[in-house]
Short mmCIF file of C-alpha atoms and ligand atoms in Angstrom, two decimals:
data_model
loop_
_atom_site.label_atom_id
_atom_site.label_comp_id
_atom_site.label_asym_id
_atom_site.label_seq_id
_atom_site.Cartn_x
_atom_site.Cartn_y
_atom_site.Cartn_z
CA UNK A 1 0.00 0.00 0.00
CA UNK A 2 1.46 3.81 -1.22
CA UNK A 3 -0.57 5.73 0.38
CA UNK A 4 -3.97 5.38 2.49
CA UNK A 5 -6.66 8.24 1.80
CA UNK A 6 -9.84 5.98 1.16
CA UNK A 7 -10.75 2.42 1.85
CA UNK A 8 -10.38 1.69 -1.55
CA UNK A 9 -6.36 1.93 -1.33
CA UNK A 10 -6.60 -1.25 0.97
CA UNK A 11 -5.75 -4.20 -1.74
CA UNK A 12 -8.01 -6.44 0.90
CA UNK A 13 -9.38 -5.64 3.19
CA UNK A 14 -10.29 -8.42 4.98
CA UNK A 15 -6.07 -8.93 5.39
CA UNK A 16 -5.63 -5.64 6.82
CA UNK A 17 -8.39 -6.65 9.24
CA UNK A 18 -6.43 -9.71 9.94
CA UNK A 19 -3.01 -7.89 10.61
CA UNK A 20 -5.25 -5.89 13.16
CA UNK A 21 -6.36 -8.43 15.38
CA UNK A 22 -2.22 -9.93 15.51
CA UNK A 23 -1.47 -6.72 16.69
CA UNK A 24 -4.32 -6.59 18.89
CA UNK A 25 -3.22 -10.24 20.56
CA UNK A 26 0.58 -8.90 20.67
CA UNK A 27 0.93 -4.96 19.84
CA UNK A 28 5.25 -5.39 20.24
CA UNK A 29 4.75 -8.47 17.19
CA UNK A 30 6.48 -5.79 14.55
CA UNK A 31 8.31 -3.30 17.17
CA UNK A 32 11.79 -3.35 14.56
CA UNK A 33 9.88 -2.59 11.53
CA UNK A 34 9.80 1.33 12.17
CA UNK A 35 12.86 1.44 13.99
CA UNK A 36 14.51 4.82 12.80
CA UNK A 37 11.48 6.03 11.18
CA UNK A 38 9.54 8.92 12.00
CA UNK A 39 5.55 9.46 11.40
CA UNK A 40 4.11 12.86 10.85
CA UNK A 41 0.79 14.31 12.22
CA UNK A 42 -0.68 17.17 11.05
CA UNK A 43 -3.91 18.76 12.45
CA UNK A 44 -6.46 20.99 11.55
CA UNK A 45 -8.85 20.16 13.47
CA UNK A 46 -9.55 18.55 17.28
CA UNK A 47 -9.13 15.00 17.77
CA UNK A 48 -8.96 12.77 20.79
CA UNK A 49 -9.02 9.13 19.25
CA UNK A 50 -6.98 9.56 16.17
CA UNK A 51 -4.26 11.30 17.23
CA UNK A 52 -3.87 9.36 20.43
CA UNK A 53 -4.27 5.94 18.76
CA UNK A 54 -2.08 6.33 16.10
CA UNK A 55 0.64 7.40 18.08
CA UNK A 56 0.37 4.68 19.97
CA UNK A 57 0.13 2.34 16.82
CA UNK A 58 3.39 4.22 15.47
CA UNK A 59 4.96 3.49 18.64
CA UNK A 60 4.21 -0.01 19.05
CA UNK A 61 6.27 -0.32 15.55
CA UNK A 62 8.56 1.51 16.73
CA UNK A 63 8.45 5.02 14.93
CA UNK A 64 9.23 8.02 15.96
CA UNK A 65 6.36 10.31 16.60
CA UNK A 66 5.94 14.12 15.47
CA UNK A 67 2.37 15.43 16.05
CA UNK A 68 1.50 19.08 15.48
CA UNK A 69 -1.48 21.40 14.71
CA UNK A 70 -1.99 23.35 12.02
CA UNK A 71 -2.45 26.57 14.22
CA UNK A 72 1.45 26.01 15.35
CA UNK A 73 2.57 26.36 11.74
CA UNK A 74 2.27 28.89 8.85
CA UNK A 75 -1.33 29.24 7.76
CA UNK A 76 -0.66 27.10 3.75
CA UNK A 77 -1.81 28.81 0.38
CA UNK A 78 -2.74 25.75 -1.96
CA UNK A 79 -3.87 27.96 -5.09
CA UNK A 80 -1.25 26.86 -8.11
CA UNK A 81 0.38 30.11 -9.23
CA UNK A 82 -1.35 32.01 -6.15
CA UNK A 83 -0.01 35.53 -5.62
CA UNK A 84 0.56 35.18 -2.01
CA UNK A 85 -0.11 38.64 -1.37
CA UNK A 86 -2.93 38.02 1.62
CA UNK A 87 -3.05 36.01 4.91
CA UNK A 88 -1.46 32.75 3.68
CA UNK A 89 2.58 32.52 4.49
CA UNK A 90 3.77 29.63 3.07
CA UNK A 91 2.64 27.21 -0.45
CA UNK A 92 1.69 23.76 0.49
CA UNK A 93 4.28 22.79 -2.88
CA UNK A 94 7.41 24.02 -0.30
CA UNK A 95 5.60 22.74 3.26
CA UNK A 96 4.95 19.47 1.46
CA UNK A 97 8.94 18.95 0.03
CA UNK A 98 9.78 20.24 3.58
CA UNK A 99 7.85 17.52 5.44
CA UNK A 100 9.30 15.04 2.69
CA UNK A 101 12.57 15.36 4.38
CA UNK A 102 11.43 15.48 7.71
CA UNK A 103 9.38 12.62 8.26
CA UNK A 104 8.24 8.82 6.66
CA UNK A 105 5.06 8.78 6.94
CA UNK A 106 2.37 11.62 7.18
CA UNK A 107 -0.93 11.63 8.35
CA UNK A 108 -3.17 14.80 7.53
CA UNK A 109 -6.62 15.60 9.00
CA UNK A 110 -8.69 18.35 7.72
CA UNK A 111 -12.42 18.61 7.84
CA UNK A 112 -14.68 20.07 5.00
CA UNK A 113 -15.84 24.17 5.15
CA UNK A 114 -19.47 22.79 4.10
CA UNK A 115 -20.03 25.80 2.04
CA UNK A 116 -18.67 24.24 -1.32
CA UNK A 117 -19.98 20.86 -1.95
CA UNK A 118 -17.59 20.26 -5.33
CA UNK A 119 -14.40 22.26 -3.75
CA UNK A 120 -14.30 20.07 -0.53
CA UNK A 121 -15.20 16.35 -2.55
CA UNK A 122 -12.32 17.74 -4.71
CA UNK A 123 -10.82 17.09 -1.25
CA UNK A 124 -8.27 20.74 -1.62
CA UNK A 125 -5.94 19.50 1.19
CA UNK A 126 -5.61 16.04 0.86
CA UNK A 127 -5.02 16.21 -2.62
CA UNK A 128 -2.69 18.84 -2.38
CA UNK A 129 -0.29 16.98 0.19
CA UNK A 130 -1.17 13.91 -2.48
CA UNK A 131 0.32 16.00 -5.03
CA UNK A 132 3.50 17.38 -3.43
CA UNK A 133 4.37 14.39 -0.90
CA UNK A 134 7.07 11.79 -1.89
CA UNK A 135 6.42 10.04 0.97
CA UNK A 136 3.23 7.99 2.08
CA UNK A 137 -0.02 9.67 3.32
CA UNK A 138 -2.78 8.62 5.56
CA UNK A 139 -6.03 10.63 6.04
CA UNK A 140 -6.86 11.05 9.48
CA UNK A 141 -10.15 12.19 8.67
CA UNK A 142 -10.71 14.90 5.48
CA UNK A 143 -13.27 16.71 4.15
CA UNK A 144 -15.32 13.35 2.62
CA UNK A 145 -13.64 10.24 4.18
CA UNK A 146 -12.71 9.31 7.33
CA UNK A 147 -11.05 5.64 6.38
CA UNK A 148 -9.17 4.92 9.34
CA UNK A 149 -12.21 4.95 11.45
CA UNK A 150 -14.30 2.58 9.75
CA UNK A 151 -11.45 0.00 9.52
CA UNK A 152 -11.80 -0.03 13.24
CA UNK A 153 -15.58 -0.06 13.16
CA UNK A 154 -14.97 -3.03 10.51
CA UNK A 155 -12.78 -5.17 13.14
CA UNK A 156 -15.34 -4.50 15.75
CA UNK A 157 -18.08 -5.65 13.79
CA UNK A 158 -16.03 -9.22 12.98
CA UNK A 159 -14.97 -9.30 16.63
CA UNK A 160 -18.96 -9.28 17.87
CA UNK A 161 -20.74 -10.76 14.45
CA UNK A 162 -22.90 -14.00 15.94
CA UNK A 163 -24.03 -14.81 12.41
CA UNK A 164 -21.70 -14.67 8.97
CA UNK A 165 -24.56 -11.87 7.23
CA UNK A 166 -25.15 -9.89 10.22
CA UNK A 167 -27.59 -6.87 9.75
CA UNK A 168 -25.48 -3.29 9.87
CA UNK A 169 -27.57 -0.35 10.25
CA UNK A 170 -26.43 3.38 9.72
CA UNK A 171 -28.82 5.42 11.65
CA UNK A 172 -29.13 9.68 11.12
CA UNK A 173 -29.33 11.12 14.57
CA UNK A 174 -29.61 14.70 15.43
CA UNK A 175 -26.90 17.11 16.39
CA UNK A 176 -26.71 20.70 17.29
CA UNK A 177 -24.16 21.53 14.71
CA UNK A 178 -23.83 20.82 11.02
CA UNK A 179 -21.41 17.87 10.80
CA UNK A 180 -18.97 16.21 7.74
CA UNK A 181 -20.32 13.25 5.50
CA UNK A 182 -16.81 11.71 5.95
CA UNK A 183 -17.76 8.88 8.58
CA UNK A 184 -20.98 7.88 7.17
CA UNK A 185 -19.55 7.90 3.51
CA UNK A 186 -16.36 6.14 4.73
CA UNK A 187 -18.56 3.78 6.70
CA UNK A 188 -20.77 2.88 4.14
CA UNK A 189 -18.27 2.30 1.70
CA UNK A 190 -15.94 0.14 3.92
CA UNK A 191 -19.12 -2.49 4.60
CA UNK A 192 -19.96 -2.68 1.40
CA UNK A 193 -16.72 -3.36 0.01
CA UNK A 194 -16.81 -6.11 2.87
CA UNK A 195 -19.66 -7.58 1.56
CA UNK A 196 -21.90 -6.74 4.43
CA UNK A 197 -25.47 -6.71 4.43
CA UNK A 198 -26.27 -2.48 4.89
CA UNK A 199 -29.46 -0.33 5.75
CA UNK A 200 -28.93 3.32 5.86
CA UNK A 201 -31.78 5.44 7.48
CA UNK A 202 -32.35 8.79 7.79
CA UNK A 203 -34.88 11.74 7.41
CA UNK A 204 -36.09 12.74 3.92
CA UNK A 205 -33.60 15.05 2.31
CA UNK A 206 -30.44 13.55 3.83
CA UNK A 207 -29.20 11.26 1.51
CA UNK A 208 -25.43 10.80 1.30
CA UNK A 209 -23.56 11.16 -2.06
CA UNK A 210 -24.72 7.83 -3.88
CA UNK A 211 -20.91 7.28 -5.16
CA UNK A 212 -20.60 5.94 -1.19
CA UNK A 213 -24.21 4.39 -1.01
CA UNK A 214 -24.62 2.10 -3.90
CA UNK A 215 -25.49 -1.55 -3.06
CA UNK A 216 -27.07 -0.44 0.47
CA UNK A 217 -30.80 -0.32 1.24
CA UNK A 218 -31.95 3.46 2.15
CA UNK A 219 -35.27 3.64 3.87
CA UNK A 220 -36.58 6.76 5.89
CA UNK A 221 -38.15 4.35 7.80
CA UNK A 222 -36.12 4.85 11.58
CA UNK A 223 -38.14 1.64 13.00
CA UNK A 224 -37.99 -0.22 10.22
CA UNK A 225 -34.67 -0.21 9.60
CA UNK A 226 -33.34 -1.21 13.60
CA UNK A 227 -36.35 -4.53 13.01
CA UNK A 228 -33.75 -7.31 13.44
CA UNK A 229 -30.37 -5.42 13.37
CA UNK A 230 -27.71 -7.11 14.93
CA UNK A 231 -25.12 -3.27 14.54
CA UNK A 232 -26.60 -0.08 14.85
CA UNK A 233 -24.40 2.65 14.25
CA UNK A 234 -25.50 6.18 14.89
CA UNK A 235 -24.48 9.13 13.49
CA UNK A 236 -24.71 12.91 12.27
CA UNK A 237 -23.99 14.17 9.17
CA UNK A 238 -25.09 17.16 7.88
CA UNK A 239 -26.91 17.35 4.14
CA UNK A 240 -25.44 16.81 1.13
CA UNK A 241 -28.45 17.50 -1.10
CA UNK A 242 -28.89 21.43 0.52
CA UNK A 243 -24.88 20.91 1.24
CA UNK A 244 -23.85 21.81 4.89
CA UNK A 245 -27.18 22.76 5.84
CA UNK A 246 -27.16 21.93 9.85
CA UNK A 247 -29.91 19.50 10.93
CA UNK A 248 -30.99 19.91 14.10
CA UNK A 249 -34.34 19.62 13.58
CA UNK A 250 -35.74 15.22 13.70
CA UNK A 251 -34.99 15.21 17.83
CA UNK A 252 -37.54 11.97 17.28
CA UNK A 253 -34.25 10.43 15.79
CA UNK A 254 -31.91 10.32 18.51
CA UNK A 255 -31.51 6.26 19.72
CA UNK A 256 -33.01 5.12 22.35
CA UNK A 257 -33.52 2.00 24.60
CA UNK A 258 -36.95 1.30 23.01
CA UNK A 259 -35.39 1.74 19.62
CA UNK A 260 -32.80 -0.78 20.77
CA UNK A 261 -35.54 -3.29 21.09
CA UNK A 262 -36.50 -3.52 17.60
CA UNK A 263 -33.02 -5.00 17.11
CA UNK A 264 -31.93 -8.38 17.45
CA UNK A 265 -30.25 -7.51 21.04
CA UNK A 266 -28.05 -5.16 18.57
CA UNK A 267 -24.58 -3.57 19.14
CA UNK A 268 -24.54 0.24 19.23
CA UNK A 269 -21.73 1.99 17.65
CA UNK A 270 -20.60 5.09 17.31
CA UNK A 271 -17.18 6.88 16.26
CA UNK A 272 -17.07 9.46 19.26
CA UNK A 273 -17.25 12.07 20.21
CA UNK A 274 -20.81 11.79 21.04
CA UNK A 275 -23.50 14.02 22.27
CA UNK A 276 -25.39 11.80 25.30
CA UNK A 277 -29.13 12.65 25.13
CA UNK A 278 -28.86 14.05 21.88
CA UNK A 279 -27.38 11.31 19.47
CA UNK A 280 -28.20 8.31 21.99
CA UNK A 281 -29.46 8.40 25.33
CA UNK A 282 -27.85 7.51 28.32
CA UNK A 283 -29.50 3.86 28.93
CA UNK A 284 -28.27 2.80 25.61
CA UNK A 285 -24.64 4.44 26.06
CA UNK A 286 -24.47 2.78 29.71
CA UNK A 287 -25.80 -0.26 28.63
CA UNK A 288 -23.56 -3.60 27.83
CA UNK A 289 -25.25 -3.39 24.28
CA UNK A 290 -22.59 0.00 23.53
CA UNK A 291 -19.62 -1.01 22.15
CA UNK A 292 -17.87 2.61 21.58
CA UNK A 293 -15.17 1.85 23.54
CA UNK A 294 -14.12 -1.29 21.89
CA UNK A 295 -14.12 0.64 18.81
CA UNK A 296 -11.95 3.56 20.06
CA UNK A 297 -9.72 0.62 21.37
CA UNK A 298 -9.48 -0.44 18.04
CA UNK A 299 -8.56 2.43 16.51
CA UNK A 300 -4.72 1.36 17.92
CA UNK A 301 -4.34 -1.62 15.90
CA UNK A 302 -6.10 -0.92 12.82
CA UNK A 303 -3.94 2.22 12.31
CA UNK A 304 -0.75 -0.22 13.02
CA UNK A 305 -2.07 -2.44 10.31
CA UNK A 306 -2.22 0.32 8.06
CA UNK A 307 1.08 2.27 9.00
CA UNK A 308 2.69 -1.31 8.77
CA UNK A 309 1.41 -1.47 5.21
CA UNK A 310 2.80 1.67 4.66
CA UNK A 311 6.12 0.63 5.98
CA UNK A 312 6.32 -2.10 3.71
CA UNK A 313 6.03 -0.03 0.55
CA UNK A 314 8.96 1.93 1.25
CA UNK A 315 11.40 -0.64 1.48
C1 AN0 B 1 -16.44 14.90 13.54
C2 AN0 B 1 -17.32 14.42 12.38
O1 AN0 B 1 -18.52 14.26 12.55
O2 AN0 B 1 -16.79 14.18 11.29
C3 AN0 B 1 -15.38 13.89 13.86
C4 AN0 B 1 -15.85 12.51 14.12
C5 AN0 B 1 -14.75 11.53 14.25
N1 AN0 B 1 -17.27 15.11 14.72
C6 AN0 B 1 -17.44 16.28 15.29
O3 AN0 B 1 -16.95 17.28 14.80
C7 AN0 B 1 -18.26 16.34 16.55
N1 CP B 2 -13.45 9.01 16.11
C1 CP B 2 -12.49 9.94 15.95
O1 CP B 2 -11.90 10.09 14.89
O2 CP B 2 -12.27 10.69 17.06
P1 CP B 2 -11.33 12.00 17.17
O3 CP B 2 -12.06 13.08 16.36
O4 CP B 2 -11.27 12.30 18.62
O5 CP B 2 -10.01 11.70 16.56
#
């Protein structure tokens, strides 16, 4: 693997997967492969999970870890033939060749404006890095995707499937502020491309781009869809029909316990961070049928499978 910006750069992914749970029985399996190698993280955004677990992932391989915001640097101009004449200090083309020599590896997170539905799934930044990297890159969560995340929610899902076609549900739920696409898309992509058996429901109007959707079944139907679901996995996104428009509005979608007992004694995921009593309620998030935490845990060793991939490529 070159690079990992979608889950579509993983050759298999049920291998990957595989790697994940080796490193999940012994994390110090691989600790020589990054000896003397360095990982990058830049961020432009918050993050708890991903920056935490991939350190740790880098570390258990035995990299070198540099992590730094965005707001620490020089803010980056990414126009070609820009005359930097305004706010932005320094061309991504230099910061790029710059980090080149600096570190191995480099991860990049940067969420979508949501004002411009074709200039973010043009994906600016992570195609710009693309562009003027010679060294591997891993999105930590852009402006469409958020890859990373649903290879963990992918091992979580083998780790806790009773049946071999479980039902996977991706349920809307309502949030106070207008929220990416990337999870869902990345999400829905990743279980389809595992050949897992997918309902997506949400309100009328927030259908997801249908380049991440195809092959699911889309119902607006909340109760419907959790009939008989052995995963339910909750979560905001924000439209992509009326793009960025906030939805705050459908508080009758948040998941509750009596939601939860449609299901076939169904899982609840979500990615985190998570609004309690907004998203989910409490007496799902407290209850042994949450398994958020075994997701975030997995975040570690899915992001070591992928950085070992990674490593392999550049020898
Ligand atoms: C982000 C999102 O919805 O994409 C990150 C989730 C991993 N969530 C928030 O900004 C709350
Ligand atoms: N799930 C996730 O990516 O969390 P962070 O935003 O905290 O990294």
């Amino acid at each position: 693997m070159k690079h990992f910006l979608s889950i579509n750069d993983a050759p298999n992914l049920q291998s990957l997967i595989d790697l994940a749970m080796v490193y999940k029985k012994n994390p110090n399996v691989d600790r020589e492969k990054g000896l003397n190698k360095t990982l990058g993280l830049l961020f432009f955004n918050s993050s708890l999970r991903t920056r935490l677990s991939t350190e740790i992932a880098a570390h258990n391989l035995g990299m070198q870890v540099i992590g730094f915001s965005n707001q620490q640097a020089w803010n980056l101009e990414f126009g070609e033939g820009a005359v930097m004449d305004q706010q932005n200090a320094e061309h991504i083309k230099e910061a790029a060749g710059v980090l080149s020599t600096y570190v191995d590896i480099l991860g990049v997170r940067s969420f979508p404006e949501l004002a411009d539905r074709a200039l973010d799934y043009s994906e600016p930044v992570m195609n710009g890095f693309l562009k003027h990297l010679s060294i591997p890159l891993v999105n930590l969560e852009s402006a469409t995707m958020h890859p990373l995340q649903s290879l963990a929610d992918l091992m979580t899902i083998r780790e806790l499937q009773k049946t071999a076609k479980p039902k996977v549900v991706l349920t809307w739920a309502p949030h106070p502020r207008a929220l990416p696409q990337s999870v869902p898309n990345s999400f829905a992509s990743c279980m389809l491309a595992a050949g897992i058996d997918l309902t997506i429901t949400h309100p009328e109007g927030l259908e997801l781009s249908p380049d991440f959707t195809q092959g699911a079944t889309i119902t607006h139907n909340q109760q419907e869809a959790f009939e008989g679901a052995d995963f339910i996995y909750a979560k905001n996104w924000s439209s992509f029909k009326e793009y960025g428009k906030g939805t705050s509005l459908h508080s009758d979608w948040m998941v509750d316990g009596k939601k939860m007992k449609l299901s076939n004694e169904g899982r609840f995921m979500h990615c985190l961070p998570v609004r309690r009593n907004v998203v989910v309620a409490d007496e799902v998030l407290d209850s042994p049928q949450s398994v958020v935490l075994q997701q975030a845990e997995n975040r570690i060793f899915t992001a070591q499978a992928v950085l070992s991939k990674l490593l392999d490529h550049g020898k």
